[in-house]
CSV table of C-alpha atoms in Angstrom, one decimal:
chain,number,residue,atom,x,y,z
A,651,MET,CA,-1.2,74.1,49.6
A,652,ALA,CA,0.1,72.8,52.5
A,653,ALA,CA,2.3,76.3,54.3
A,654,ARG,CA,5.5,75.9,54.9
A,655,PRO,CA,6.8,75.7,58.6
A,656,SER,CA,8.0,79.7,59.6
A,657,ARG,CA,12.0,80.4,60.1
A,658,GLU,CA,11.2,80.1,63.2
A,659,THR,CA,9.5,76.7,63.3
A,660,THR,CA,12.2,75.1,60.8
A,661,LYS,CA,14.8,77.1,63.4
A,662,VAL,CA,13.2,75.5,66.9
A,663,PHE,CA,13.0,72.1,64.8
A,664,HIS,CA,16.5,71.2,64.0
A,665,SER,CA,17.5,72.6,67.2
A,666,TRP,CA,15.8,69.5,68.1
A,667,LEU,CA,17.8,67.1,66.6
A,668,ASP,CA,21.1,68.1,67.4
A,669,ARG,CA,19.8,67.6,70.3
A,670,TRP,CA,18.9,64.5,69.6
A,671,ASP,CA,22.1,64.1,67.2
A,672,GLU,CA,23.7,64.3,70.6
A,673,TRP,CA,22.1,62.5,73.0
A,674,ARG,CA,23.3,59.6,70.7
A,675,ALA,CA,26.0,60.4,70.3
A,676,LYS,CA,26.0,60.0,74.1
A,677,GLN,CA,24.3,57.0,74.4
A,678,GLY,CA,26.9,55.5,71.7
A,679,ASN,CA,29.7,57.2,74.1
A,680,GLU,CA,29.5,55.7,77.7
A,681,VAL,CA,31.0,52.3,76.5
A,682,LYS,CA,33.5,53.8,75.0
A,683,GLU,CA,37.0,54.0,75.9
A,684,PRO,CA,40.7,55.0,75.5
A,685,THR,CA,42.9,52.2,75.0
A,686,SER,CA,45.9,52.2,73.7
A,687,TYR,CA,48.5,53.3,71.4
A,688,GLU,CA,49.6,50.3,69.0
A,689,LEU,CA,51.5,50.6,65.6
A,690,GLU,CA,51.2,45.9,65.3
A,691,ALA,CA,52.6,46.5,62.2
A,692,GLU,CA,52.5,42.6,61.9
A,693,ARG,CA,49.1,42.4,61.9
A,694,VAL,CA,48.9,43.8,58.4
A,695,PHE,CA,52.2,43.4,56.6
A,696,PRO,CA,53.8,40.2,56.8
A,697,GLY,CA,57.4,39.6,57.6
A,698,ALA,CA,57.4,43.4,59.7
A,699,GLY,CA,58.3,41.6,63.1
A,700,SER,CA,58.1,43.9,65.9
A,701,LEU,CA,59.2,46.6,63.6
A,702,SER,CA,59.6,50.9,65.9
A,703,GLY,CA,58.7,53.8,64.8
A,704,VAL,CA,55.4,55.5,63.0
A,705,ASP,CA,58.2,56.6,60.6
A,706,ASN,CA,58.3,52.5,59.4
A,707,PHE,CA,54.7,52.2,59.8
A,708,CYS,CA,53.5,55.1,57.7
A,709,ALA,CA,56.5,53.3,54.4
A,710,LEU,CA,54.7,50.3,54.5
A,711,SER,CA,51.2,52.0,54.5
A,712,GLU,CA,52.1,54.7,51.7
A,713,PHE,CA,53.3,51.2,49.7
A,714,ALA,CA,50.3,49.0,50.3
A,715,MET,CA,48.1,51.8,49.2
A,716,ALA,CA,49.9,51.6,45.4
A,717,ASP,CA,49.4,48.1,45.9
A,718,ARG,CA,46.4,47.2,43.8
A,719,SER,CA,46.4,43.9,45.3
A,720,PHE,CA,46.2,44.5,49.2
A,721,TYR,CA,43.0,44.5,48.6
A,722,ASP,CA,42.6,41.0,46.9
A,723,PRO,CA,41.0,38.2,48.8
A,724,PRO,CA,43.3,34.9,47.9
A,725,ASN,CA,40.9,32.9,47.1
A,726,ARG,CA,37.9,35.6,46.0
A,727,ASP,CA,37.1,32.6,43.4
A,728,ARG,CA,36.3,29.7,46.4
A,729,GLY,CA,35.7,28.7,49.9
A,730,ASP,CA,33.5,27.1,51.9
A,731,PHE,CA,30.6,28.9,51.0
A,732,LEU,CA,27.2,27.7,53.0
A,733,ARG,CA,24.5,28.6,52.4
A,734,LYS,CA,21.5,27.7,55.0
A,735,ASN,CA,17.6,29.4,54.3
A,736,GLU,CA,18.1,33.2,54.8
A,737,TRP,CA,22.0,33.4,55.8
A,738,LEU,CA,25.0,32.2,53.7
A,739,THR,CA,28.4,31.6,55.9
A,740,PHE,CA,32.3,31.1,54.6
A,741,SER,CA,35.9,31.1,56.2
A,742,SER,CA,38.1,35.0,55.6
A,743,ASP,CA,41.1,34.8,53.5
A,744,LEU,CA,42.3,36.7,56.9
A,745,SER,CA,42.4,35.1,59.5
A,746,THR,CA,42.9,37.0,63.4
A,747,ASP,CA,43.7,36.0,66.8
A,748,ILE,CA,39.4,36.3,67.6
A,749,GLU,CA,38.4,33.0,65.9
A,750,VAL,CA,34.5,34.0,66.5
A,751,ASN,CA,35.3,37.3,64.0
A,752,ASN,CA,37.1,34.6,61.4
A,753,GLN,CA,33.5,32.7,59.9
A,754,VAL,CA,32.2,35.4,57.6
A,755,TRP,CA,28.2,36.0,58.1
A,756,VAL,CA,26.1,37.6,55.3
A,757,LYS,CA,22.0,37.5,55.7
A,758,ILE,CA,20.3,37.2,52.3
A,759,THR,CA,16.6,38.9,51.5
A,760,GLU,CA,15.9,37.2,47.6
A,761,GLY,CA,14.3,39.8,45.6
A,762,LYS,CA,12.6,39.1,42.1
A,763,PRO,CA,14.0,38.8,39.2
A,764,ARG,CA,17.0,37.2,40.3
A,765,ASP,CA,20.0,39.3,38.7
A,766,ARG,CA,20.7,42.5,40.5
A,767,ALA,CA,21.6,42.7,43.7
A,768,VAL,CA,22.4,45.0,46.4
A,769,VAL,CA,25.9,44.6,49.6
A,770,VAL,CA,25.1,46.5,51.9
A,771,PHE,CA,28.0,47.1,55.0
A,772,HIS,CA,26.4,48.3,58.1
A,773,HIS,CA,27.9,51.4,60.5
A,774,TRP,CA,30.3,51.1,63.0
A,775,ASN,CA,28.4,49.2,66.6
A,776,ALA,CA,25.2,48.2,64.6
A,777,ARG,CA,23.6,46.4,66.7
A,778,LYS,CA,20.9,44.7,64.6
A,779,TRP,CA,20.3,44.2,60.8
A,780,ASN,CA,19.2,46.5,58.4
A,781,SER,CA,15.8,44.6,58.0
A,782,PRO,CA,13.5,47.2,56.8
A,783,LEU,CA,16.3,48.7,54.2
A,784,ALA,CA,16.7,44.7,53.2
A,785,ARG,CA,12.7,44.5,52.7
A,786,PHE,CA,12.1,48.0,50.7
A,787,LEU,CA,15.2,46.6,47.9
A,788,ALA,CA,13.2,43.7,47.9
A,789,LYS,CA,10.7,44.2,47.2
A,790,ARG,CA,11.6,46.7,44.1
A,791,GLY,CA,13.5,43.8,43.0
A,792,PHE,CA,16.6,43.6,44.4
A,793,THR,CA,18.0,40.4,46.4
A,794,VAL,CA,20.1,41.8,49.4
A,795,ALA,CA,22.9,40.9,51.1
A,796,GLU,CA,23.8,42.1,54.2
A,797,ILE,CA,27.6,41.0,55.2
A,798,CYS,CA,28.3,41.7,59.2
A,799,MET,CA,31.7,43.2,59.4
A,800,PRO,CA,34.6,42.2,62.0
A,801,TYR,CA,33.3,41.6,65.2
A,802,HIS,CA,30.2,42.6,65.2
A,803,PHE,CA,27.4,40.2,65.4
A,804,GLN,CA,27.7,37.0,64.7
A,805,ARG,CA,31.8,37.7,64.7
A,806,SER,CA,32.0,40.1,67.9
A,807,ARG,CA,35.0,39.6,70.4
A,808,PRO,CA,33.8,38.0,73.2
A,809,GLY,CA,33.2,39.6,76.2
A,810,SER,CA,33.6,43.3,74.2
A,811,LEU,CA,30.6,45.9,74.7
A,812,TYR,CA,31.6,47.2,71.5
A,813,ALA,CA,33.5,46.3,68.2
A,814,ASP,CA,36.7,47.6,70.0
A,815,TYR,CA,38.5,45.4,67.6
A,816,MET,CA,36.8,46.8,64.4
A,817,LEU,CA,38.1,50.5,65.1
A,818,SER,CA,40.8,51.7,67.7
A,819,ALA,CA,44.6,53.2,68.6
A,820,ASN,CA,45.5,50.4,67.8
A,821,LEU,CA,46.5,51.6,63.6
A,822,GLY,CA,47.8,48.1,61.8
A,823,ARG,CA,44.4,45.8,63.9
A,824,THR,CA,41.8,48.6,62.1
A,825,LEU,CA,43.5,48.2,58.9
A,826,GLN,CA,43.7,44.7,59.5
A,827,SER,CA,40.1,45.0,59.8
A,828,VAL,CA,38.7,47.6,57.0
A,829,ARG,CA,40.6,44.7,54.8
A,830,GLN,CA,38.9,42.3,56.4
A,831,SER,CA,36.0,43.4,56.0
A,832,VAL,CA,37.3,44.9,52.0
A,833,TRP,CA,38.4,40.8,51.2
A,834,ASP,CA,35.1,39.8,52.9
A,835,GLY,CA,32.6,42.0,51.0
A,836,ARG,CA,34.5,40.6,48.0
A,837,LYS,CA,34.3,36.9,48.9
A,838,VAL,CA,30.7,37.5,48.8
A,839,ILE,CA,30.6,39.6,45.4
A,840,SER,CA,32.5,36.2,43.7
A,841,TRP,CA,29.3,34.2,45.7
A,842,LEU,CA,26.4,36.1,43.9
A,843,LYS,CA,28.5,36.2,40.1
A,844,SER,CA,28.7,32.8,40.9
A,845,ASP,CA,24.6,32.3,42.0
A,846,GLY,CA,23.8,34.3,38.1
A,847,PHE,CA,23.1,37.3,39.4
A,848,GLY,CA,24.8,40.2,36.9
A,849,GLU,CA,24.3,43.4,38.2
A,850,ILE,CA,25.8,44.2,41.5
A,851,SER,CA,25.7,46.9,43.5
A,852,VAL,CA,27.3,48.0,46.4
A,853,LEU,CA,26.6,49.8,49.9
A,854,GLY,CA,27.9,51.0,52.9
A,855,LEU,CA,27.1,53.5,55.7
A,856,SER,CA,28.7,55.3,57.5
A,857,LEU,CA,32.4,53.0,58.3
A,858,GLY,CA,30.7,50.9,56.1
A,859,SER,CA,31.1,53.5,53.6
A,860,TRP,CA,34.9,53.3,53.9
A,861,SER,CA,34.4,48.9,53.7
A,862,ALA,CA,31.5,49.8,50.7
A,863,GLY,CA,33.4,51.8,49.0
A,864,LEU,CA,37.4,50.5,49.5
A,865,VAL,CA,36.1,46.8,47.6
A,866,ALA,CA,34.1,48.7,45.1
A,867,ALA,CA,37.5,51.3,43.8
A,868,HIS,CA,39.2,47.6,43.9
A,869,ASP,CA,36.4,45.1,42.5
A,870,SER,CA,35.2,46.3,38.3
A,871,SER,CA,32.2,44.3,39.1
A,872,VAL,CA,30.6,47.0,41.3
A,873,SER,CA,28.3,48.5,38.5
A,874,LYS,CA,27.3,51.6,41.5
A,875,ALA,CA,28.2,52.1,44.2
A,876,ALA,CA,26.2,54.3,46.9
A,877,LEU,CA,28.0,55.6,50.2
A,878,PHE,CA,25.8,56.6,52.6
A,879,LEU,CA,27.6,59.7,55.9
A,880,THR,CA,31.2,59.1,54.0
A,881,GLY,CA,34.1,61.2,54.8
A,882,GLY,CA,36.8,59.9,52.6
A,883,SER,CA,40.0,59.9,54.8
A,884,LEU,CA,39.2,57.5,58.0
A,885,ALA,CA,41.6,59.0,59.6
A,886,ASP,CA,40.5,62.5,59.5
A,887,MET,CA,37.1,61.6,60.2
A,888,VAL,CA,38.8,59.5,63.6
A,889,TRP,CA,40.0,62.8,64.5
A,890,THR,CA,37.5,65.0,64.4
A,891,GLY,CA,34.5,63.1,64.6
A,892,ARG,CA,31.9,62.8,68.1
A,893,ALA,CA,31.6,59.1,68.3
A,894,THR,CA,35.7,58.8,68.5
A,895,GLU,CA,36.8,60.9,70.6
A,896,ALA,CA,37.9,58.2,72.9
A,897,ILE,CA,40.5,56.8,70.1
A,898,ARG,CA,41.5,60.8,69.4
A,899,THR,CA,42.8,61.2,72.7
A,900,SER,CA,44.2,57.5,72.2
A,901,LEU,CA,46.4,58.8,69.6
A,902,ALA,CA,46.7,62.4,70.2
A,903,PRO,CA,49.7,62.4,72.6
A,904,LYS,CA,51.6,59.5,70.6
A,905,ILE,CA,51.2,61.4,67.0
A,906,GLY,CA,50.3,63.7,64.7
A,907,LEU,CA,47.7,64.7,62.2
A,908,SER,CA,49.8,64.5,59.7
A,909,GLU,CA,51.4,61.6,60.7
A,910,PHE,CA,48.3,59.3,61.3
A,911,ARG,CA,47.0,59.9,57.6
A,912,LYS,CA,50.2,57.7,56.1
A,913,ALA,CA,49.4,55.9,58.7
A,914,TRP,CA,46.2,54.9,57.5
A,915,ALA,CA,46.3,55.5,53.8
A,916,PRO,CA,45.0,53.0,52.3
A,917,LEU,CA,41.9,53.5,54.1
A,918,ASP,CA,41.4,57.0,52.5
A,919,LEU,CA,39.2,56.9,49.8
A,920,GLY,CA,39.8,60.1,47.7
A,921,ASN,CA,43.4,57.8,47.2
A,922,TYR,CA,41.7,55.8,45.2
A,923,ALA,CA,39.4,58.6,43.2
A,924,GLY,CA,41.2,57.7,40.4
A,925,SER,CA,40.1,53.7,40.7
A,926,MET,CA,36.5,55.2,41.6
A,927,ALA,CA,36.2,57.6,38.4
A,928,ARG,CA,35.9,54.6,36.0
A,929,ARG,CA,33.4,54.6,33.8
A,930,GLU,CA,31.5,51.8,34.6
A,931,LEU,CA,31.3,52.6,37.8
A,932,ASP,CA,28.3,54.8,39.1
A,933,LEU,CA,28.9,56.7,42.4
A,934,LEU,CA,26.1,58.5,45.1
A,935,LEU,CA,27.1,59.9,47.6
A,936,VAL,CA,24.0,61.3,50.4
A,937,LEU,CA,25.2,63.7,53.3
A,938,ALA,CA,24.0,65.0,56.6
A,939,LYS,CA,24.8,68.6,56.6
A,940,ARG,CA,24.6,68.6,60.5
A,941,ASP,CA,26.9,65.9,61.5
A,942,ARG,CA,29.4,65.6,64.1
A,943,VAL,CA,30.7,62.1,63.7
A,944,VAL,CA,32.0,63.1,59.5
A,945,LEU,CA,32.3,65.9,59.2
A,946,PRO,CA,30.0,67.6,56.2
A,947,GLU,CA,33.3,69.5,55.0
A,948,LEU,CA,35.0,65.9,54.9
A,949,ALA,CA,32.3,64.4,52.7
A,950,ARG,CA,32.6,67.4,50.5
A,951,GLN,CA,36.9,67.3,50.1
A,952,TYR,CA,36.8,64.2,49.6
A,953,ILE,CA,33.6,64.9,46.5
A,954,HIS,CA,36.8,67.0,45.3
A,955,GLN,CA,38.8,64.8,44.8
A,956,LEU,CA,36.0,62.3,42.7
A,957,ARG,CA,35.5,65.3,41.0
A,958,ASP,CA,38.8,66.6,40.4
A,959,ALA,CA,39.7,62.3,38.8
A,960,GLY,CA,37.0,62.4,37.0
A,961,ALA,CA,34.3,60.5,38.4
A,962,ARG,CA,31.0,61.9,38.6
A,963,PRO,CA,28.8,60.7,41.0
A,964,ILE,CA,25.2,62.1,42.1
A,965,VAL,CA,25.2,64.0,45.6
A,966,ARG,CA,21.8,64.4,48.3
A,967,GLU,CA,22.6,67.2,51.1
A,968,LEU,CA,20.0,66.7,53.6
A,969,ASN,CA,19.7,68.9,56.6
A,970,CYS,CA,19.4,66.4,60.0
A,971,GLY,CA,22.9,64.7,62.1
A,972,HIS,CA,24.2,61.4,61.2
A,973,TYR,CA,22.4,60.1,63.6
A,974,SER,CA,19.1,61.6,62.8
A,975,LEU,CA,19.6,60.8,58.8
A,976,ALA,CA,17.2,57.4,60.8
A,977,LEU,CA,14.8,59.5,61.2
A,978,PRO,CA,11.6,61.4,58.9
A,979,PRO,CA,11.6,62.4,56.9
A,980,TYR,CA,15.1,62.3,56.1
A,981,ASN,CA,15.2,57.8,55.7
A,982,LEU,CA,13.1,58.8,53.5
A,983,LEU,CA,14.5,61.0,51.6
A,984,ALA,CA,17.4,59.1,51.7
A,985,GLY,CA,15.8,55.3,50.5
A,986,ALA,CA,14.6,57.5,47.6
A,987,SER,CA,17.1,58.9,46.4
A,988,LEU,CA,19.0,55.0,47.5
A,989,TYR,CA,15.6,53.7,44.6
A,990,ARG,CA,16.5,56.0,42.1
A,991,PHE,CA,20.5,56.0,41.6
A,992,LEU,CA,19.8,52.3,41.9
A,993,ASN,CA,16.9,51.8,39.3
A,994,PRO,CA,16.5,55.3,37.0
A,995,ARG,CA,15.1,52.6,34.3
A,996,ARG,CA,12.4,53.0,36.1
């Protein structure tokens, strides 16, 4: 039997892990700059026009949060779907002023038998498709549909260095972008159902966990939802997270955290804990104890909200940081937890 590492060895390893996570955070933040604080309510609330005052914006947001149809794509069961080899494309039901963003791209990795599918929502500013994860699941019988989130990959805004329109100090545009990602995800699920898939799960990574969680909360077709590095309140994540410091720099002189939470109420997964607690939905949350992007206390608060609503999520806490979840052994542990969750029969 191999000897367990000493306490000192473990301390040194975790210190190195923290430094590696900080290096990754600095790398990502190099291209991010503070942008102007904007409401732009008309992007997400029809008829709002040149609405002034954050209080009015918050009132519209709280109304939208209570409106079940807010996340219902208008053409959910129909669209111009085109499948060519490993790619599925279609027009988003939510049209933006960035034309290239209005075409949705989905990378399909086929598994056999073709009866179970996993829709994957990647992290903010992802630079490549998660092919290792897709191959891992496909070899174990799951067809994987990796959806391109707004303003990423083929949908990137021309001239942008990162997905600044997906998450920013523009309150209306961020609401619009996340709503678009949910609408697009639900359209993919409709396509999968029409193609014969009976069991559909969603997997979200970091920012993608908010999209995946909102899809699961609003779409009864989803039977399992795995949320990696999630935190419930997107407003709190942006306000406290290492990766979003430039956004907070823009927000802090203009709006307080309490108002900010109300403005982004439709993006707070905790507000939909009751829907996530439905009997037909299984939940897995994978958290990083050393996370400085999505603070662990935010994740734990969300877990309490789920449990108070009657949900019984499986929770896996790993002693790593946000970025080091991608390193061994943590990526292997997370992958094993995901597979056991998706495939409890084996």
